Amino acid sequence: MTRIMVFGTFDIVHPGHEDFFKQARALAADPHLIVSLARDRNVERIKGFRPRHSESERCALLRKHPLVDEVVLSDEIGYVAHIAAARPDLIALGYDQEGMYVRDLEDDLQKAGMNVRTVRLKPHKPELYKTSKLADN
């Protein structure tokens, strides 16, 4: 079993997310997909607004999703501890995920004694399937 971790808010699970999950799972013959779900407070701090669904609601929805094997809540401060606890073999990043955490991810994981490969996934119709665009409708 290959433990693959992805990160996100997943406020509205749309076809772009479905493709994201499928791409991540396709990275291994025996995938176990772990979704690291952004905490409400972190979403508000990073994006400037709270998600429309609480972290407990988003977590419950993702746990029922057929492509998701496990859901973990991200750390409220920092990000390495919850990754270390989940023990992923591989981290799949979305095409649009950026910022300090993504930029420093590989170095921070190595400093924590983890040898985790990261892969950048491809977009799936971002002109149609971005939560920020869908939420306005």
mmCIF file with all atom_site columns, C-alpha atoms in Angstrom:
data_model
loop_
_atom_site.group_PDB
_atom_site.id
_atom_site.type_symbol
_atom_site.label_atom_id
_atom_site.label_alt_id
_atom_site.label_comp_id
_atom_site.label_asym_id
_atom_site.label_entity_id
_atom_site.label_seq_id
_atom_site.pdbx_PDB_ins_code
_atom_site.Cartn_x
_atom_site.Cartn_y
_atom_site.Cartn_z
_atom_site.occupancy
_atom_site.B_iso_or_equiv
_atom_site.pdbx_formal_charge
_atom_site.auth_seq_id
_atom_site.auth_comp_id
_atom_site.auth_asym_id
_atom_site.auth_atom_id
_atom_site.pdbx_PDB_model_num
ATOM 1   C CA . MET A 1 1   ? 0.000   0.000  0.000   1.00 0.00 ? 1   MET A CA 1
ATOM 2   C CA . THR A 1 2   ? 1.289   3.443  -0.979  1.00 0.00 ? 2   THR A CA 1
ATOM 3   C CA . ARG A 1 3   ? 0.115   6.253  1.286   1.00 0.00 ? 3   ARG A CA 1
ATOM 4   C CA . ILE A 1 4   ? -0.542  9.362  -0.824  1.00 0.00 ? 4   ILE A CA 1
ATOM 5   C CA . MET A 1 5   ? -1.413  12.652 0.868   1.00 0.00 ? 5   MET A CA 1
ATOM 6   C CA . VAL A 1 6   ? -3.182  15.639 -0.673  1.00 0.00 ? 6   VAL A CA 1
ATOM 7   C CA . PHE A 1 7   ? -4.052  18.974 0.906   1.00 0.00 ? 7   PHE A CA 1
ATOM 8   C CA . GLY A 1 8   ? -6.990  21.325 0.560   1.00 0.00 ? 8   GLY A CA 1
ATOM 9   C CA . THR A 1 9   ? -10.029 23.094 1.905   1.00 0.00 ? 9   THR A CA 1
ATOM 10  C CA . PHE A 1 10  ? -12.574 21.108 -0.128  1.00 0.00 ? 10  PHE A CA 1
ATOM 11  C CA . ASP A 1 11  ? -15.437 23.454 0.738   1.00 0.00 ? 11  ASP A CA 1
ATOM 12  C CA . ILE A 1 12  ? -17.338 22.329 -2.360  1.00 0.00 ? 12  ILE A CA 1
ATOM 13  C CA . VAL A 1 13  ? -16.161 19.003 -3.816  1.00 0.00 ? 13  VAL A CA 1
ATOM 14  C CA . HIS A 1 14  ? -16.418 19.517 -7.572  1.00 0.00 ? 14  HIS A CA 1
ATOM 15  C CA . PRO A 1 15  ? -15.179 17.724 -10.714 1.00 0.00 ? 15  PRO A CA 1
ATOM 16  C CA . GLY A 1 16  ? -11.788 19.434 -10.396 1.00 0.00 ? 16  GLY A CA 1
ATOM 17  C CA . HIS A 1 17  ? -11.357 17.831 -6.968  1.00 0.00 ? 17  HIS A CA 1
ATOM 18  C CA . GLU A 1 18  ? -12.565 14.489 -8.315  1.00 0.00 ? 18  GLU A CA 1
ATOM 19  C CA . ASP A 1 19  ? -9.853  14.648 -10.969 1.00 0.00 ? 19  ASP A CA 1
ATOM 20  C CA . PHE A 1 20  ? -7.309  15.715 -8.319  1.00 0.00 ? 20  PHE A CA 1
ATOM 21  C CA . PHE A 1 21  ? -8.158  12.626 -6.242  1.00 0.00 ? 21  PHE A CA 1
ATOM 22  C CA . LYS A 1 22  ? -8.004  10.368 -9.324  1.00 0.00 ? 22  LYS A CA 1
ATOM 23  C CA . GLN A 1 23  ? -4.636  11.783 -10.410 1.00 0.00 ? 23  GLN A CA 1
ATOM 24  C CA . ALA A 1 24  ? -3.235  11.289 -6.905  1.00 0.00 ? 24  ALA A CA 1
ATOM 25  C CA . ARG A 1 25  ? -4.510  7.701  -6.718  1.00 0.00 ? 25  ARG A CA 1
ATOM 26  C CA . ALA A 1 26  ? -3.032  6.961  -10.167 1.00 0.00 ? 26  ALA A CA 1
ATOM 27  C CA . LEU A 1 27  ? 0.464   7.606  -8.799  1.00 0.00 ? 27  LEU A CA 1
ATOM 28  C CA . ALA A 1 28  ? 0.574   4.123  -7.271  1.00 0.00 ? 28  ALA A CA 1
ATOM 29  C CA . ALA A 1 29  ? -0.690  0.649  -8.045  1.00 0.00 ? 29  ALA A CA 1
ATOM 30  C CA . ASP A 1 30  ? -1.978  0.246  -4.491  1.00 0.00 ? 30  ASP A CA 1
ATOM 31  C CA . PRO A 1 31  ? -3.026  3.759  -3.368  1.00 0.00 ? 31  PRO A CA 1
ATOM 32  C CA . HIS A 1 32  ? -4.309  4.771  0.050   1.00 0.00 ? 32  HIS A CA 1
ATOM 33  C CA . LEU A 1 33  ? -5.459  8.394  -0.362  1.00 0.00 ? 33  LEU A CA 1
ATOM 34  C CA . ILE A 1 34  ? -5.119  10.607 2.710   1.00 0.00 ? 34  ILE A CA 1
ATOM 35  C CA . VAL A 1 35  ? -6.771  14.020 2.552   1.00 0.00 ? 35  VAL A CA 1
ATOM 36  C CA . SER A 1 36  ? -5.273  16.671 4.801   1.00 0.00 ? 36  SER A CA 1
ATOM 37  C CA . LEU A 1 37  ? -8.177  19.013 5.426   1.00 0.00 ? 37  LEU A CA 1
ATOM 38  C CA . ALA A 1 38  ? -7.456  22.677 6.122   1.00 0.00 ? 38  ALA A CA 1
ATOM 39  C CA . ARG A 1 39  ? -8.663  23.911 9.502   1.00 0.00 ? 39  ARG A CA 1
ATOM 40  C CA . ASP A 1 40  ? -11.289 26.673 9.516   1.00 0.00 ? 40  ASP A CA 1
ATOM 41  C CA . ARG A 1 41  ? -8.945  29.122 11.261  1.00 0.00 ? 41  ARG A CA 1
ATOM 42  C CA . ASN A 1 42  ? -6.147  28.467 8.749   1.00 0.00 ? 42  ASN A CA 1
ATOM 43  C CA . VAL A 1 43  ? -8.479  28.931 5.774   1.00 0.00 ? 43  VAL A CA 1
ATOM 44  C CA . GLU A 1 44  ? -9.587  32.266 7.204   1.00 0.00 ? 44  GLU A CA 1
ATOM 45  C CA . ARG A 1 45  ? -5.995  33.344 7.863   1.00 0.00 ? 45  ARG A CA 1
ATOM 46  C CA . ILE A 1 46  ? -4.710  32.324 4.406   1.00 0.00 ? 46  ILE A CA 1
ATOM 47  C CA . LYS A 1 47  ? -7.709  33.126 2.187   1.00 0.00 ? 47  LYS A CA 1
ATOM 48  C CA . GLY A 1 48  ? -9.159  35.989 4.228   1.00 0.00 ? 48  GLY A CA 1
ATOM 49  C CA . PHE A 1 49  ? -12.570 34.358 4.782   1.00 0.00 ? 49  PHE A CA 1
ATOM 50  C CA . ARG A 1 50  ? -14.034 31.350 6.552   1.00 0.00 ? 50  ARG A CA 1
ATOM 51  C CA . PRO A 1 51  ? -15.173 28.378 4.479   1.00 0.00 ? 51  PRO A CA 1
ATOM 52  C CA . ARG A 1 52  ? -18.933 28.125 3.954   1.00 0.00 ? 52  ARG A CA 1
ATOM 53  C CA . HIS A 1 53  ? -18.878 24.641 5.539   1.00 0.00 ? 53  HIS A CA 1
ATOM 54  C CA . SER A 1 54  ? -17.214 23.944 8.880   1.00 0.00 ? 54  SER A CA 1
ATOM 55  C CA . GLU A 1 55  ? -14.202 21.657 9.107   1.00 0.00 ? 55  GLU A CA 1
ATOM 56  C CA . SER A 1 56  ? -16.380 18.996 10.766  1.00 0.00 ? 56  SER A CA 1
ATOM 57  C CA . GLU A 1 57  ? -18.905 19.166 7.897   1.00 0.00 ? 57  GLU A CA 1
ATOM 58  C CA . ARG A 1 58  ? -16.162 19.064 5.259   1.00 0.00 ? 58  ARG A CA 1
ATOM 59  C CA . CYS A 1 59  ? -14.460 16.200 7.077   1.00 0.00 ? 59  CYS A CA 1
ATOM 60  C CA . ALA A 1 60  ? -17.685 14.163 7.246   1.00 0.00 ? 60  ALA A CA 1
ATOM 61  C CA . LEU A 1 61  ? -18.333 14.672 3.515   1.00 0.00 ? 61  LEU A CA 1
ATOM 62  C CA . LEU A 1 62  ? -14.813 13.645 2.530   1.00 0.00 ? 62  LEU A CA 1
ATOM 63  C CA . ARG A 1 63  ? -14.907 10.549 4.739   1.00 0.00 ? 63  ARG A CA 1
ATOM 64  C CA . LYS A 1 64  ? -17.884 9.346  2.673   1.00 0.00 ? 64  LYS A CA 1
ATOM 65  C CA . HIS A 1 65  ? -16.171 10.040 -0.663  1.00 0.00 ? 65  HIS A CA 1
ATOM 66  C CA . PRO A 1 66  ? -15.391 6.830  -2.595  1.00 0.00 ? 66  PRO A CA 1
ATOM 67  C CA . LEU A 1 67  ? -11.929 8.006  -3.717  1.00 0.00 ? 67  LEU A CA 1
ATOM 68  C CA . VAL A 1 68  ? -10.815 9.040  -0.207  1.00 0.00 ? 68  VAL A CA 1
ATOM 69  C CA . ASP A 1 69  ? -9.453  6.428  2.191   1.00 0.00 ? 69  ASP A CA 1
ATOM 70  C CA . GLU A 1 70  ? -8.583  8.645  5.154   1.00 0.00 ? 70  GLU A CA 1
ATOM 71  C CA . VAL A 1 71  ? -9.128  12.241 6.284   1.00 0.00 ? 71  VAL A CA 1
ATOM 72  C CA . VAL A 1 72  ? -6.914  14.079 8.759   1.00 0.00 ? 72  VAL A CA 1
ATOM 73  C CA . LEU A 1 73  ? -7.222  17.624 10.011  1.00 0.00 ? 73  LEU A CA 1
ATOM 74  C CA . SER A 1 74  ? -4.212  19.808 9.333   1.00 0.00 ? 74  SER A CA 1
ATOM 75  C CA . ASP A 1 75  ? -2.233  21.348 12.161  1.00 0.00 ? 75  ASP A CA 1
ATOM 76  C CA . GLU A 1 76  ? -3.520  24.627 13.540  1.00 0.00 ? 76  GLU A CA 1
ATOM 77  C CA . ILE A 1 77  ? 0.032   25.931 13.851  1.00 0.00 ? 77  ILE A CA 1
ATOM 78  C CA . GLY A 1 78  ? 2.664   24.729 11.415  1.00 0.00 ? 78  GLY A CA 1
ATOM 79  C CA . TYR A 1 79  ? 2.093   21.724 9.200   1.00 0.00 ? 79  TYR A CA 1
ATOM 80  C CA . VAL A 1 80  ? 4.757   19.076 9.687   1.00 0.00 ? 80  VAL A CA 1
ATOM 81  C CA . ALA A 1 81  ? 3.327   17.292 12.758  1.00 0.00 ? 81  ALA A CA 1
ATOM 82  C CA . HIS A 1 82  ? 0.151   16.028 11.108  1.00 0.00 ? 82  HIS A CA 1
ATOM 83  C CA . ILE A 1 83  ? 2.090   14.926 8.020   1.00 0.00 ? 83  ILE A CA 1
ATOM 84  C CA . ALA A 1 84  ? 4.540   12.981 10.185  1.00 0.00 ? 84  ALA A CA 1
ATOM 85  C CA . ALA A 1 85  ? 1.627   11.354 12.039  1.00 0.00 ? 85  ALA A CA 1
ATOM 86  C CA . ALA A 1 86  ? -0.029  10.285 8.752   1.00 0.00 ? 86  ALA A CA 1
ATOM 87  C CA . ARG A 1 87  ? 3.234   8.810  7.403   1.00 0.00 ? 87  ARG A CA 1
ATOM 88  C CA . PRO A 1 88  ? 2.677   9.410  3.674   1.00 0.00 ? 88  PRO A CA 1
ATOM 89  C CA . ASP A 1 89  ? 4.987   7.843  1.127   1.00 0.00 ? 89  ASP A CA 1
ATOM 90  C CA . LEU A 1 90  ? 4.098   10.511 -1.409  1.00 0.00 ? 90  LEU A CA 1
ATOM 91  C CA . ILE A 1 91  ? 2.585   13.992 -1.369  1.00 0.00 ? 91  ILE A CA 1
ATOM 92  C CA . ALA A 1 92  ? 0.568   15.132 -4.382  1.00 0.00 ? 92  ALA A CA 1
ATOM 93  C CA . LEU A 1 93  ? 0.235   18.901 -4.729  1.00 0.00 ? 93  LEU A CA 1
ATOM 94  C CA . GLY A 1 94  ? -2.426  20.652 -6.751  1.00 0.00 ? 94  GLY A CA 1
ATOM 95  C CA . TYR A 1 95  ? -1.393  22.727 -9.739  1.00 0.00 ? 95  TYR A CA 1
ATOM 96  C CA . ASP A 1 96  ? -2.376  25.930 -7.925  1.00 0.00 ? 96  ASP A CA 1
ATOM 97  C CA . GLN A 1 97  ? -1.080  25.208 -4.431  1.00 0.00 ? 97  GLN A CA 1
ATOM 98  C CA . GLU A 1 98  ? 1.641   27.659 -3.525  1.00 0.00 ? 98  GLU A CA 1
ATOM 99  C CA . GLY A 1 99  ? 3.012   29.761 -0.705  1.00 0.00 ? 99  GLY A CA 1
ATOM 100 C CA . MET A 1 100 ? 5.393   29.260 2.175   1.00 0.00 ? 100 MET A CA 1
ATOM 101 C CA . TYR A 1 101 ? 4.246   25.765 3.108   1.00 0.00 ? 101 TYR A CA 1
ATOM 102 C CA . VAL A 1 102 ? 4.583   24.437 -0.427  1.00 0.00 ? 102 VAL A CA 1
ATOM 103 C CA . ARG A 1 103 ? 7.855   26.266 -1.076  1.00 0.00 ? 103 ARG A CA 1
ATOM 104 C CA . ASP A 1 104 ? 9.464   24.900 2.124   1.00 0.00 ? 104 ASP A CA 1
ATOM 105 C CA . LEU A 1 105 ? 7.704   21.534 2.221   1.00 0.00 ? 105 LEU A CA 1
ATOM 106 C CA . GLU A 1 106 ? 10.492  19.225 1.021   1.00 0.00 ? 106 GLU A CA 1
ATOM 107 C CA . ASP A 1 107 ? 13.133  20.925 3.200   1.00 0.00 ? 107 ASP A CA 1
ATOM 108 C CA . ASP A 1 108 ? 10.884  20.916 6.267   1.00 0.00 ? 108 ASP A CA 1
ATOM 109 C CA . LEU A 1 109 ? 10.043  17.240 5.802   1.00 0.00 ? 109 LEU A CA 1
ATOM 110 C CA . GLN A 1 110 ? 13.729  16.336 5.435   1.00 0.00 ? 110 GLN A CA 1
ATOM 111 C CA . LYS A 1 111 ? 14.568  18.339 8.584   1.00 0.00 ? 111 LYS A CA 1
ATOM 112 C CA . ALA A 1 112 ? 11.896  16.298 10.393  1.00 0.00 ? 112 ALA A CA 1
ATOM 113 C CA . GLY A 1 113 ? 13.547  13.077 9.205   1.00 0.00 ? 113 GLY A CA 1
ATOM 114 C CA . MET A 1 114 ? 10.958  12.206 6.559   1.00 0.00 ? 114 MET A CA 1
ATOM 115 C CA . ASN A 1 115 ? 11.892  11.154 3.058   1.00 0.00 ? 115 ASN A CA 1
ATOM 116 C CA . VAL A 1 116 ? 8.659   11.909 1.209   1.00 0.00 ? 116 VAL A CA 1
ATOM 117 C CA . ARG A 1 117 ? 8.538   12.480 -2.536  1.00 0.00 ? 117 ARG A CA 1
ATOM 118 C CA . THR A 1 118 ? 6.341   15.323 -3.788  1.00 0.00 ? 118 THR A CA 1
ATOM 119 C CA . VAL A 1 119 ? 4.572   15.442 -7.138  1.00 0.00 ? 119 VAL A CA 1
ATOM 120 C CA . ARG A 1 120 ? 2.745   18.338 -8.791  1.00 0.00 ? 120 ARG A CA 1
ATOM 121 C CA . LEU A 1 121 ? -0.581  17.320 -10.390 1.00 0.00 ? 121 LEU A CA 1
ATOM 122 C CA . LYS A 1 122 ? -2.136  18.800 -13.519 1.00 0.00 ? 122 LYS A CA 1
ATOM 123 C CA . PRO A 1 123 ? -5.146  21.149 -13.598 1.00 0.00 ? 123 PRO A CA 1
ATOM 124 C CA . HIS A 1 124 ? -8.550  19.899 -14.684 1.00 0.00 ? 124 HIS A CA 1
ATOM 125 C CA . LYS A 1 125 ? -10.543 22.629 -16.438 1.00 0.00 ? 125 LYS A CA 1
ATOM 126 C CA . PRO A 1 126 ? -9.668  25.360 -13.904 1.00 0.00 ? 126 PRO A CA 1
ATOM 127 C CA . GLU A 1 127 ? -11.684 27.883 -15.903 1.00 0.00 ? 127 GLU A CA 1
ATOM 128 C CA . LEU A 1 128 ? -14.765 25.861 -14.909 1.00 0.00 ? 128 LEU A CA 1
ATOM 129 C CA . TYR A 1 129 ? -13.891 24.047 -11.706 1.00 0.00 ? 129 TYR A CA 1
ATOM 130 C CA . LYS A 1 130 ? -12.444 26.312 -9.064  1.00 0.00 ? 130 LYS A CA 1
ATOM 131 C CA . THR A 1 131 ? -14.313 26.602 -5.788  1.00 0.00 ? 131 THR A CA 1
ATOM 132 C CA . SER A 1 132 ? -13.948 30.388 -5.842  1.00 0.00 ? 132 SER A CA 1
ATOM 133 C CA . LYS A 1 133 ? -15.764 30.489 -9.202  1.00 0.00 ? 133 LYS A CA 1
ATOM 134 C CA . LEU A 1 134 ? -18.414 27.927 -8.250  1.00 0.00 ? 134 LEU A CA 1
ATOM 135 C CA . ALA A 1 135 ? -19.150 29.531 -4.872  1.00 0.00 ? 135 ALA A CA 1
ATOM 136 C CA . ASP A 1 136 ? -20.273 32.722 -6.579  1.00 0.00 ? 136 ASP A CA 1
ATOM 137 C CA . ASN A 1 137 ? -22.993 30.862 -8.515  1.00 0.00 ? 137 ASN A CA 1
#
